[in-house]
């Protein structure tokens, strides 16, 4: 697997060009694998050359970190583990009411209240270290910005945790460019994790130029458009109530008939090259900037293998220009999040 460098200077971190997003092992994408099969799948990714694994305390909650920690324990010194803090999962860290795991949920069962108070962060990092079976976290993201806590305070806490050796690098997820800039002034940021793909390109407007200026890496989640860019769906595809996509406007029946045009275009590119649509989508992302490292998620070993093959797909400048022209001409209908979730982004 080729490698890429996120961040610059002391904030630089070398990772696999294409990582593995592990959320789906415990959240959002049922049916879930039995425990032993999930462990085997994560270890299979390692055996195939994967070295960059992404998790979060909220995925479960907590179960995902436990799974990833167990799976990677034999190889801990040979992998990069990224996890996240920032949701209200720990009750009152100052000793008030509320216990670990208790948090307000939205209609889709997702935690929606943020909490990045320094005391909460310290409680969160200790839990993540324990569940991940490690003495340090390679990359620690603020999962969503907490408007009640100045980002400078969060960045300062990250520096303290670095000084203590509990984390090596830090980043933010779904943060506004101005927030990233403020955070970076206090403690250099290694990476920002935001959604970015052929069918969600808003980061190109302001975020990517900001990251390029500051020397910060980008780790795109949902680089395959929650599987929309894999060739698995058509205009008639529908999703069960326990599938997270059933709560996303873009996947609503009234929008699928229109949005499938994007999937069909990616499939046409894949057919021309004799590769999988997912490999086109991932190769395209890698071609945008040398400091981009996407983290497609899957529970299936063969799809892991296929996704990793996206690192071998390259494009000429003329091909990229032609693709951009086609993408610009395809209008996507429907929001990428329900309103309550969108409200937590770009702030």
XYZ file of C-alpha atoms in Angstrom:
347
model
C 0.000 0.000 0.000
C 1.422 3.432 -0.906
C 1.756 5.945 1.908
C 0.866 9.599 2.280
C 1.866 12.269 4.754
C -0.755 14.228 6.661
C 0.384 17.502 8.165
C 3.806 19.112 8.125
C 6.733 19.624 10.468
C 6.220 18.143 13.925
C 2.581 17.513 13.023
C 3.477 15.216 10.092
C 2.038 11.698 10.178
C 2.634 8.971 7.586
C -0.429 6.837 6.818
C -1.682 4.377 4.224
C -2.923 6.192 1.128
C -6.297 4.501 1.628
C -7.307 3.707 5.203
C -10.085 1.569 6.652
C -13.099 3.233 8.234
C -14.325 0.841 10.926
C -17.642 2.456 11.936
C -19.751 -0.051 10.008
C -18.632 -2.950 12.167
C -20.811 -1.685 15.026
C -22.998 1.160 13.738
C -25.185 2.408 10.865
C -24.727 -0.449 8.385
C -26.447 -3.648 9.597
C -26.315 -6.585 9.615
C -23.202 -6.598 11.766
C -20.660 -9.399 11.695
C -20.312 -11.748 14.659
C -17.446 -10.683 16.903
C -14.939 -13.292 15.748
C -15.657 -12.575 12.084
C -15.234 -8.844 12.629
C -11.867 -9.397 14.322
C -10.811 -11.632 11.440
C -11.878 -9.030 8.857
C -9.858 -6.229 10.463
C -6.844 -8.497 10.746
C -7.277 -9.515 7.106
C -7.029 -5.840 6.156
C -3.727 -5.671 8.006
C -2.452 -8.792 6.243
C -3.324 -7.181 2.883
C -1.182 -4.164 3.749
C -3.591 -1.788 5.490
C -1.941 0.292 8.211
C -4.405 3.157 8.838
C -7.525 2.378 10.877
C -10.244 4.840 11.889
C -12.667 4.462 14.783
C -14.450 6.633 17.402
C -15.786 6.302 20.920
C -19.294 7.170 19.714
C -19.430 4.224 17.291
C -21.449 1.847 19.413
C -20.837 3.725 21.635
C -17.490 2.315 22.765
C -17.923 -1.097 21.097
C -16.044 -0.075 17.962
C -12.936 0.983 19.836
C -13.012 -2.265 21.797
C -13.233 -4.251 18.572
C -10.461 -2.332 16.826
C -8.254 -2.482 19.902
C -8.593 -6.244 20.177
C -8.076 -6.811 16.458
C -4.974 -4.651 16.188
C -3.318 -5.486 19.505
C -0.889 -7.999 17.910
C 0.265 -5.351 15.409
C -0.086 -2.196 17.489
C 3.375 -0.830 16.783
C 2.919 -1.293 13.032
C -0.357 0.602 12.540
C -1.803 4.096 12.829
C -4.989 4.261 14.886
C -7.223 7.311 14.683
C -10.130 7.809 17.051
C -12.405 10.668 18.085
C -13.895 12.449 21.077
C -16.452 15.209 21.401
C -19.924 13.801 21.990
C -21.758 13.743 25.316
C -21.019 10.182 26.391
C -19.418 10.628 29.792
C -22.009 12.242 32.029
C -20.619 15.109 34.078
C -16.807 14.782 34.223
C -16.833 17.031 37.281
C -18.846 14.528 39.296
C -22.456 15.502 38.608
C -25.272 13.239 37.492
C -25.136 11.096 34.380
C -23.165 7.989 33.572
C -20.898 6.835 30.788
C -22.823 6.019 27.639
C -25.840 8.168 28.513
C -26.517 10.761 25.819
C -29.436 12.337 23.925
C -30.160 10.606 20.616
C -31.863 11.768 17.435
C -34.500 9.799 15.503
C -31.813 7.681 13.827
C -30.282 6.702 17.159
C -27.258 8.962 16.801
C -25.790 11.051 19.597
C -26.377 14.735 18.895
C -25.051 16.608 21.936
C -21.429 17.695 21.817
C -19.108 17.969 24.794
C -15.501 19.089 24.372
C -14.890 20.512 27.807
C -11.277 19.823 28.812
C -12.370 17.611 31.710
C -14.545 15.569 29.357
C -11.707 15.212 26.872
C -9.450 13.878 29.614
C -12.059 11.339 30.643
C -12.600 10.375 27.005
C -8.937 9.836 26.196
C -8.451 7.516 29.159
C -11.410 5.423 28.041
C -10.184 5.273 24.463
C -6.686 4.248 25.536
C -8.152 1.452 27.634
C -10.510 0.174 24.947
C -7.865 0.386 22.219
C -5.378 -1.514 24.407
C -2.659 1.040 23.841
C -0.658 3.663 25.697
C -1.028 6.288 22.965
C -3.412 7.390 20.225
C -1.754 8.222 16.926
C -4.392 10.687 15.697
C -7.093 12.110 17.980
C -9.922 14.054 16.322
C -12.534 16.345 17.788
C -15.539 14.587 16.246
C -17.714 17.687 16.026
C -17.014 21.244 17.123
C -18.601 22.193 20.448
C -19.775 25.794 20.217
C -19.822 26.081 24.010
C -16.067 25.494 24.273
C -13.596 27.822 22.522
C -11.588 25.830 20.007
C -8.468 27.373 21.519
C -9.251 25.559 24.778
C -9.630 22.276 22.907
C -6.356 22.834 21.059
C -4.621 23.637 24.326
C -5.870 20.401 25.856
C -4.566 18.522 22.827
C -1.117 19.997 23.407
C -1.235 18.903 27.040
C -2.130 15.346 25.990
C 0.718 15.368 23.487
C 3.121 16.548 26.165
C 1.944 13.653 28.332
C 2.444 11.167 25.479
C -1.196 10.090 25.427
C -1.763 11.318 21.878
C 0.758 11.929 19.104
C -1.264 14.096 16.695
C -4.660 15.729 16.586
C -7.289 16.875 14.148
C -10.872 18.026 13.690
C -13.859 16.581 11.862
C -16.494 18.531 9.923
C -15.075 21.826 11.180
C -15.381 25.170 9.414
C -12.193 26.484 7.771
C -12.096 29.459 10.157
C -12.244 27.098 13.136
C -9.443 24.968 11.720
C -7.336 28.075 11.299
C -7.895 29.174 14.914
C -7.113 25.709 16.249
C -3.955 25.410 14.167
C -2.599 28.661 15.615
C -2.620 27.120 19.106
C -1.533 23.527 18.412
C -0.589 22.472 14.858
C -3.295 20.313 13.305
C -2.293 17.144 11.454
C -5.534 16.375 9.623
C -9.140 17.339 9.107
C -11.661 14.567 8.540
C -14.584 15.752 6.420
C -16.904 14.208 3.901
C -15.487 14.560 0.391
C -16.222 12.545 -2.721
C -17.290 12.838 -6.319
C -20.819 13.588 -5.140
C -19.960 15.914 -2.228
C -17.390 18.453 -3.389
C -18.113 21.464 -1.208
C -14.714 21.151 0.551
C -13.158 22.351 -2.705
C -14.662 25.804 -2.186
C -12.861 26.881 0.990
C -11.690 23.981 3.141
C -9.149 22.452 0.755
C -7.510 25.814 -0.059
C -7.265 26.495 3.684
C -5.674 23.116 4.373
C -3.215 23.594 1.537
C -2.211 26.988 2.906
C -1.717 25.654 6.431
C -0.096 22.338 5.510
C -2.856 20.170 7.000
C -3.931 16.810 5.587
C -7.469 15.811 4.584
C -8.985 12.443 5.477
C -12.253 12.096 3.525
C -14.930 9.931 5.101
C -17.723 8.520 2.934
C -15.385 8.705 -0.088
C -17.704 6.286 -1.886
C -20.815 8.323 -1.146
C -22.102 5.772 1.395
C -21.785 3.147 -1.381
C -23.594 5.254 -3.989
C -20.410 5.299 -6.085
C -19.836 1.535 -5.967
C -22.359 0.424 -8.583
C -24.533 -1.353 -6.012
C -27.629 0.870 -6.303
C -30.057 1.959 -8.987
C -33.104 4.228 -9.162
C -35.255 1.615 -7.469
C -32.975 0.940 -4.508
C -34.613 1.269 -1.102
C -33.190 1.042 2.423
C -34.522 -0.603 5.569
C -35.355 1.503 8.606
C -32.250 0.308 10.450
C -29.987 1.364 7.566
C -28.605 4.865 8.169
C -29.165 5.762 4.513
C -32.921 5.609 5.106
C -32.529 8.809 7.164
C -30.444 10.676 4.551
C -32.415 12.884 2.118
C -30.137 12.062 -0.833
C -31.187 8.422 -0.602
C -34.927 9.138 -0.417
C -36.937 7.506 -3.231
C -37.842 10.872 -4.751
C -34.128 11.714 -5.109
C -32.635 8.334 -5.983
C -34.083 8.378 -9.495
C -32.170 11.578 -10.181
C -28.992 10.935 -8.199
C -28.292 7.593 -9.809
C -26.888 9.583 -12.752
C -23.723 10.139 -10.706
C -23.359 6.431 -10.033
C -23.921 5.626 -13.695
C -21.213 8.076 -14.741
C -18.690 6.535 -12.341
C -19.661 3.080 -13.598
C -19.004 4.197 -17.173
C -15.509 5.382 -16.223
C -14.843 2.074 -14.489
C -16.036 0.075 -17.486
C -13.697 1.968 -19.804
C -10.718 1.087 -17.610
C -11.735 -2.393 -16.561
C -11.725 -1.538 -12.847
C -14.378 -1.295 -10.141
C -16.424 1.908 -9.700
C -15.120 2.209 -6.131
C -11.567 2.223 -7.452
C -12.405 5.090 -9.797
C -13.913 7.114 -6.942
C -10.933 6.505 -4.653
C -8.332 7.055 -7.346
C -10.005 10.345 -8.226
C -9.779 11.512 -4.610
C -6.103 10.603 -4.391
C -5.477 12.562 -7.584
C -6.839 15.785 -6.079
C -3.992 16.437 -3.620
C -0.973 14.433 -2.413
C -2.023 14.986 1.205
C -5.459 13.377 0.904
C -5.985 9.889 2.393
C -9.593 8.608 2.226
C -11.017 6.040 4.646
C -13.686 3.946 2.892
C -15.585 1.730 5.276
C -16.534 -1.882 4.728
C -16.931 -5.077 6.742
C -16.199 -7.318 3.755
C -12.676 -8.520 3.028
C -13.092 -8.610 -0.741
C -14.347 -5.020 -0.758
C -11.376 -4.035 1.395
C -9.104 -5.587 -1.198
C -10.961 -3.810 -3.989
C -10.832 -0.453 -2.207
C -7.120 -0.745 -1.565
C -6.696 -1.302 -5.296
C -7.957 2.227 -5.844
C -4.472 3.465 -4.963
C -3.253 2.085 -8.300
C -5.782 4.052 -10.380
C -4.265 7.213 -11.843
C -5.479 9.968 -14.152
C -3.847 12.390 -16.546
C -4.461 16.113 -16.192
C -6.720 16.013 -19.252
C -8.719 13.119 -17.814
C -9.181 14.946 -14.524
C -10.353 18.064 -16.342
C -12.858 16.015 -18.343
C -14.147 14.302 -15.202
C -14.527 17.637 -13.441
C -16.572 18.964 -16.350
C -18.885 15.961 -16.162
C -19.226 16.179 -12.373
C -20.080 19.865 -12.598
C -22.904 19.022 -14.989
C -24.537 16.476 -12.667
C -26.861 18.080 -10.126
C -27.353 16.089 -6.927
C -30.748 16.331 -5.251
C -31.299 16.158 -1.499
C -29.180 17.066 1.509
C -26.335 14.853 2.693
C -27.598 14.925 6.290
C -30.870 15.322 8.114
C -31.141 18.894 9.518
C -30.223 17.962 13.103
C -26.986 16.349 11.910
C -26.160 19.061 9.397
C -26.369 21.587 12.231
C -23.288 19.976 13.806
C -21.101 20.558 10.745
C -19.113 23.478 9.343
C -18.943 25.398 12.610
